[in-house]
Amino acid sequence: MKHLDDKVAAVTGAGSGIGRALALHLADQGCRLALSDVSADGLAETERLLAGRARAVTTAVVDVADEAAVGAWADAVVDDHGRANLVVNNAGVALSGTVAALSTDDYRWIMGINFWGVVHGTKAFLPHLEASGEGHVVNISSVFGLTAQPLMSGYNASKYAVRGFTESLRQDLELTRSCVSATCVHPGGIKTNIARSARVDRSVAGVTGRPAEAATKDFEKSFITTPARAAEVIVEGVRKNRRRVLIGPDARVLDAIARLAPTGYQRLVTGAVRSRSGR
Ligand SMILES: NC(=O)c1ccc[n+]([C@@H]2O[C@H](COP(=O)([O-])OP(=O)(O)OC[C@H]3O[C@@H](n4cnc5c(N)ncnc54)[C@H](O)[C@@H]3O)[C@@H](O)[C@H]2O)c1
């Protein structure tokens, strides 16, 4: 999709961070926008920021973990805008804790949003994207879908799953000579609310020796790229039909380290966490 002018773009998790920045950037490219989020307040703020900036905007409160709700939203987008050309499955949450301490319900929660949300969005929009004659699926993984971190097993599992799903989807679409393509996005640290709205188990303080709030602040220090820049890189990736998009120098460095030391990188990471916590 070389040109985005007058295309209909649907974005999940558009009430904050990368999703909100994407909505603003896509509006500037001439897109008609269909935005959703589980937070009505977040969506209202995004809509306020878009006033006078977008050709057309519709919003819907949708929980991406709810398959029926995502399906109904996709149908409503086509009813409202006449078609759908682009879906960005962006909504996501974070979870931190040791495997021993996290419950299987914690894993179900994060997989329900980060992985199943992506599957729901892809499946619900795919027929509409095909019908539009020119479509694109963008699924947001993470640099933690390329390299694993201690204390982030649920997040890592969900983001590796998004990567596997999206890379396979891209090949399906090529094999079937579809008019739809797919891109998997791996952001490094982006300055958003993700760490502040994360579920952080007490085991994190036990392992790092830092209270949860301090650990969140430490983590936020590694957020170096703005959401606006992330949105530009994602849209450029769609225009160039990239299979994989890395965002930020930190994502490129971690990707390179994982290629050079596919398992050895783990020792580097645990060493860094240990020295930060003085253990
Ligand atoms: N910020 C980073 O450093 C970073 C790095 C790599 C990947 N990501 C990914 O980028 C995506 C966007 O995150 P962000 O950093 O902008 O975070 P954010 O917290 O600022 O925004 C996430 C949005 O998703 C929404 N959301 C949460 N649960 C939802 C649900 N069940 N249904 C619908 N919406 C829901 C939230 O209300 C929020 O508006 C996520 O998938 C995240 O994992 C972020």
PDB file of C-alpha atoms in Angstrom, residues 103-245:
ATOM      1  CA  SER A 103      -0.775 -17.532  38.242  1.00  0.00           C
ATOM      2  CA  THR A 104      -2.104 -19.285  35.163  1.00  0.00           C
ATOM      3  CA  ASP A 105      -4.883 -16.641  35.244  1.00  0.00           C
ATOM      4  CA  ASP A 106      -2.195 -13.944  34.844  1.00  0.00           C
ATOM      5  CA  TYR A 107      -0.989 -15.772  31.713  1.00  0.00           C
ATOM      6  CA  ARG A 108      -4.560 -16.130  30.410  1.00  0.00           C
ATOM      7  CA  TRP A 109      -5.105 -12.388  30.958  1.00  0.00           C
ATOM      8  CA  ILE A 110      -2.066 -11.266  28.993  1.00  0.00           C
ATOM      9  CA  MET A 111      -2.480 -13.847  26.227  1.00  0.00           C
ATOM     10  CA  GLY A 112      -6.167 -12.861  25.945  1.00  0.00           C
ATOM     11  CA  ILE A 113      -5.223  -9.286  25.111  1.00  0.00           C
ATOM     12  CA  ASN A 114      -1.765  -9.420  23.518  1.00  0.00           C
ATOM     13  CA  PHE A 115      -2.125 -12.637  21.509  1.00  0.00           C
ATOM     14  CA  TRP A 116      -5.838 -13.411  21.140  1.00  0.00           C
ATOM     15  CA  GLY A 117      -6.556  -9.706  20.604  1.00  0.00           C
ATOM     16  CA  VAL A 118      -4.251  -9.830  17.576  1.00  0.00           C
ATOM     17  CA  VAL A 119      -5.855 -13.044  16.299  1.00  0.00           C
ATOM     18  CA  HIS A 120      -9.366 -11.602  16.781  1.00  0.00           C
ATOM     19  CA  GLY A 121      -8.471  -8.372  14.978  1.00  0.00           C
ATOM     20  CA  THR A 122      -6.748 -10.168  12.118  1.00  0.00           C
ATOM     21  CA  LYS A 123      -9.560 -12.708  11.586  1.00  0.00           C
ATOM     22  CA  ALA A 124     -12.358 -10.139  11.893  1.00  0.00           C
ATOM     23  CA  PHE A 125     -10.823  -7.681   9.426  1.00  0.00           C
ATOM     24  CA  LEU A 126      -9.222 -10.068   6.907  1.00  0.00           C
ATOM     25  CA  PRO A 127     -12.357 -10.677   4.787  1.00  0.00           C
ATOM     26  CA  HIS A 128     -13.035  -6.918   4.714  1.00  0.00           C
ATOM     27  CA  LEU A 129      -9.427  -6.138   3.751  1.00  0.00           C
ATOM     28  CA  GLU A 130      -9.649  -8.721   0.940  1.00  0.00           C
ATOM     29  CA  ALA A 131     -12.934  -7.180  -0.237  1.00  0.00           C
ATOM     30  CA  SER A 132     -11.332  -3.709  -0.362  1.00  0.00           C
ATOM     31  CA  GLY A 133      -8.919  -4.804  -3.111  1.00  0.00           C
ATOM     32  CA  GLU A 134      -5.839  -3.462  -1.262  1.00  0.00           C
ATOM     33  CA  GLY A 135      -5.296  -4.260   2.399  1.00  0.00           C
ATOM     34  CA  HIS A 136      -2.661  -4.528   5.095  1.00  0.00           C
ATOM     35  CA  VAL A 137      -2.510  -6.100   8.572  1.00  0.00           C
ATOM     36  CA  VAL A 138      -0.054  -4.595  11.066  1.00  0.00           C
ATOM     37  CA  ASN A 139       0.476  -6.561  14.260  1.00  0.00           C
ATOM     38  CA  ILE A 140       2.407  -5.009  17.119  1.00  0.00           C
ATOM     39  CA  SER A 141       4.820  -7.425  18.760  1.00  0.00           C
ATOM     40  CA  SER A 142       7.853  -6.042  20.639  1.00  0.00           C
ATOM     41  CA  VAL A 143      11.609  -6.285  20.794  1.00  0.00           C
ATOM     42  CA  PHE A 144      10.609  -8.763  23.517  1.00  0.00           C
ATOM     43  CA  GLY A 145       9.161 -10.886  20.705  1.00  0.00           C
ATOM     44  CA  LEU A 146      12.771 -11.242  19.465  1.00  0.00           C
ATOM     45  CA  THR A 147      14.668 -11.545  22.762  1.00  0.00           C
ATOM     46  CA  ALA A 148      13.429 -12.708  26.171  1.00  0.00           C
ATOM     47  CA  GLN A 149      13.846 -10.933  29.505  1.00  0.00           C
ATOM     48  CA  PRO A 150      13.730 -12.295  33.042  1.00  0.00           C
ATOM     49  CA  LEU A 151      10.455 -11.575  34.935  1.00  0.00           C
ATOM     50  CA  MET A 152       8.534 -11.095  31.683  1.00  0.00           C
ATOM     51  CA  SER A 153       7.580 -14.649  30.683  1.00  0.00           C
ATOM     52  CA  GLY A 154       3.922 -13.784  29.990  1.00  0.00           C
ATOM     53  CA  TYR A 155       4.753 -10.707  27.931  1.00  0.00           C
ATOM     54  CA  ASN A 156       7.539 -12.546  26.081  1.00  0.00           C
ATOM     55  CA  ALA A 157       5.263 -15.512  25.320  1.00  0.00           C
ATOM     56  CA  SER A 158       2.513 -13.236  23.978  1.00  0.00           C
ATOM     57  CA  LYS A 159       4.869 -11.199  21.788  1.00  0.00           C
ATOM     58  CA  TYR A 160       6.754 -14.245  20.403  1.00  0.00           C
ATOM     59  CA  ALA A 161       3.311 -15.664  19.573  1.00  0.00           C
ATOM     60  CA  VAL A 162       2.337 -12.469  17.716  1.00  0.00           C
ATOM     61  CA  ARG A 163       5.564 -12.710  15.706  1.00  0.00           C
ATOM     62  CA  GLY A 164       5.031 -16.382  14.750  1.00  0.00           C
ATOM     63  CA  PHE A 165       1.389 -15.746  13.886  1.00  0.00           C
ATOM     64  CA  THR A 166       2.147 -12.695  11.745  1.00  0.00           C
ATOM     65  CA  GLU A 167       5.138 -14.156   9.890  1.00  0.00           C
ATOM     66  CA  SER A 168       3.050 -17.221   9.016  1.00  0.00           C
ATOM     67  CA  LEU A 169       0.091 -15.005   8.030  1.00  0.00           C
ATOM     68  CA  ARG A 170       2.312 -13.061   5.619  1.00  0.00           C
ATOM     69  CA  GLN A 171       3.342 -16.307   3.929  1.00  0.00           C
ATOM     70  CA  ASP A 172      -0.291 -17.539   3.739  1.00  0.00           C
ATOM     71  CA  LEU A 173      -1.234 -14.291   2.027  1.00  0.00           C
ATOM     72  CA  GLU A 174       1.604 -14.634  -0.480  1.00  0.00           C
ATOM     73  CA  LEU A 175       0.782 -18.286  -1.227  1.00  0.00           C
ATOM     74  CA  THR A 176      -2.861 -17.416  -1.872  1.00  0.00           C
ATOM     75  CA  ARG A 177      -1.885 -14.356  -3.981  1.00  0.00           C
ATOM     76  CA  SER A 178      -3.978 -12.197  -1.697  1.00  0.00           C
ATOM     77  CA  CYS A 179      -4.308  -8.432  -2.177  1.00  0.00           C
ATOM     78  CA  VAL A 180      -3.596  -8.181   1.570  1.00  0.00           C
ATOM     79  CA  SER A 181      -0.132  -8.068   3.128  1.00  0.00           C
ATOM     80  CA  ALA A 182       1.114  -8.222   6.719  1.00  0.00           C
ATOM     81  CA  THR A 183       3.839  -6.599   8.808  1.00  0.00           C
ATOM     82  CA  CYS A 184       5.094  -7.522  12.266  1.00  0.00           C
ATOM     83  CA  VAL A 185       6.334  -4.557  14.319  1.00  0.00           C
ATOM     84  CA  HIS A 186       8.945  -4.826  17.091  1.00  0.00           C
ATOM     85  CA  PRO A 187       9.215  -1.572  19.056  1.00  0.00           C
ATOM     86  CA  GLY A 188      12.024  -0.990  21.524  1.00  0.00           C
ATOM     87  CA  GLY A 189      11.290   1.272  24.498  1.00  0.00           C
ATOM     88  CA  ILE A 190       8.624   3.823  23.575  1.00  0.00           C
ATOM     89  CA  LYS A 191       7.561   6.627  25.936  1.00  0.00           C
ATOM     90  CA  THR A 192       3.998   5.494  26.696  1.00  0.00           C
ATOM     91  CA  ASN A 193       1.837   4.439  29.663  1.00  0.00           C
ATOM     92  CA  ILE A 194       2.539   0.719  29.244  1.00  0.00           C
ATOM     93  CA  ALA A 195       4.795   0.327  32.309  1.00  0.00           C
ATOM     94  CA  ARG A 196       2.481   2.369  34.538  1.00  0.00           C
ATOM     95  CA  SER A 197      -0.564   0.290  33.612  1.00  0.00           C
ATOM     96  CA  ALA A 198       1.281  -3.051  33.883  1.00  0.00           C
ATOM     97  CA  ARG A 199       0.427  -5.791  36.359  1.00  0.00           C
ATOM     98  CA  VAL A 200       3.527  -6.136  38.547  1.00  0.00           C
ATOM     99  CA  ASP A 201       3.694  -9.080  40.919  1.00  0.00           C
ATOM    100  CA  ARG A 202       5.388  -8.757  44.315  1.00  0.00           C
ATOM    101  CA  SER A 203       8.009 -11.285  43.229  1.00  0.00           C
ATOM    102  CA  VAL A 204       9.641  -8.523  41.125  1.00  0.00           C
ATOM    103  CA  ALA A 205      10.564  -6.588  44.273  1.00  0.00           C
ATOM    104  CA  GLY A 206      11.809  -9.812  45.819  1.00  0.00           C
ATOM    105  CA  VAL A 207      14.149 -10.534  42.906  1.00  0.00           C
ATOM    106  CA  THR A 208      15.331  -7.023  42.065  1.00  0.00           C
ATOM    107  CA  GLY A 209      15.394  -5.639  45.602  1.00  0.00           C
ATOM    108  CA  ARG A 210      13.517  -2.588  44.307  1.00  0.00           C
ATOM    109  CA  PRO A 211       9.907  -1.673  45.210  1.00  0.00           C
ATOM    110  CA  ALA A 212       7.457  -2.042  42.297  1.00  0.00           C
ATOM    111  CA  GLU A 213       7.211   1.729  41.723  1.00  0.00           C
ATOM    112  CA  ALA A 214      11.000   2.127  41.560  1.00  0.00           C
ATOM    113  CA  ALA A 215      11.257  -0.874  39.217  1.00  0.00           C
ATOM    114  CA  THR A 216       8.648   0.757  36.931  1.00  0.00           C
ATOM    115  CA  LYS A 217      10.621   4.021  36.930  1.00  0.00           C
ATOM    116  CA  ASP A 218      13.853   2.114  36.160  1.00  0.00           C
ATOM    117  CA  PHE A 219      12.102   0.405  33.252  1.00  0.00           C
ATOM    118  CA  GLU A 220      10.762   3.716  31.936  1.00  0.00           C
ATOM    119  CA  LYS A 221      14.337   5.060  31.789  1.00  0.00           C
ATOM    120  CA  SER A 222      14.867   2.650  28.876  1.00  0.00           C
ATOM    121  CA  PHE A 223      11.987   4.249  26.917  1.00  0.00           C
ATOM    122  CA  ILE A 224      13.887   6.393  24.424  1.00  0.00           C
ATOM    123  CA  THR A 225      11.664   6.763  21.355  1.00  0.00           C
ATOM    124  CA  THR A 226       8.560   8.966  21.126  1.00  0.00           C
ATOM    125  CA  PRO A 227       5.203   7.457  20.123  1.00  0.00           C
ATOM    126  CA  ALA A 228       5.089   9.975  17.236  1.00  0.00           C
ATOM    127  CA  ARG A 229       8.362   8.586  15.841  1.00  0.00           C
ATOM    128  CA  ALA A 230       7.087   5.026  16.334  1.00  0.00           C
ATOM    129  CA  ALA A 231       3.980   5.901  14.299  1.00  0.00           C
ATOM    130  CA  GLU A 232       6.096   7.317  11.455  1.00  0.00           C
ATOM    131  CA  VAL A 233       8.258   4.177  11.328  1.00  0.00           C
ATOM    132  CA  ILE A 234       5.186   1.894  11.310  1.00  0.00           C
ATOM    133  CA  VAL A 235       3.513   3.793   8.461  1.00  0.00           C
ATOM    134  CA  GLU A 236       6.780   3.793   6.489  1.00  0.00           C
ATOM    135  CA  GLY A 237       6.916   0.007   7.014  1.00  0.00           C
ATOM    136  CA  VAL A 238       3.423  -0.341   5.530  1.00  0.00           C
ATOM    137  CA  ARG A 239       4.341   1.831   2.539  1.00  0.00           C
ATOM    138  CA  LYS A 240       7.456  -0.264   1.889  1.00  0.00           C
ATOM    139  CA  ASN A 241       5.555  -3.504   2.571  1.00  0.00           C
ATOM    140  CA  ARG A 242       8.167  -4.620   5.122  1.00  0.00           C
ATOM    141  CA  ARG A 243       7.825  -8.040   6.735  1.00  0.00           C
ATOM    142  CA  ARG A 244       9.499  -6.881   9.949  1.00  0.00           C
ATOM    143  CA  VAL A 245       9.752  -3.368  11.362  1.00  0.00           C
TER     144      VAL A 245
END
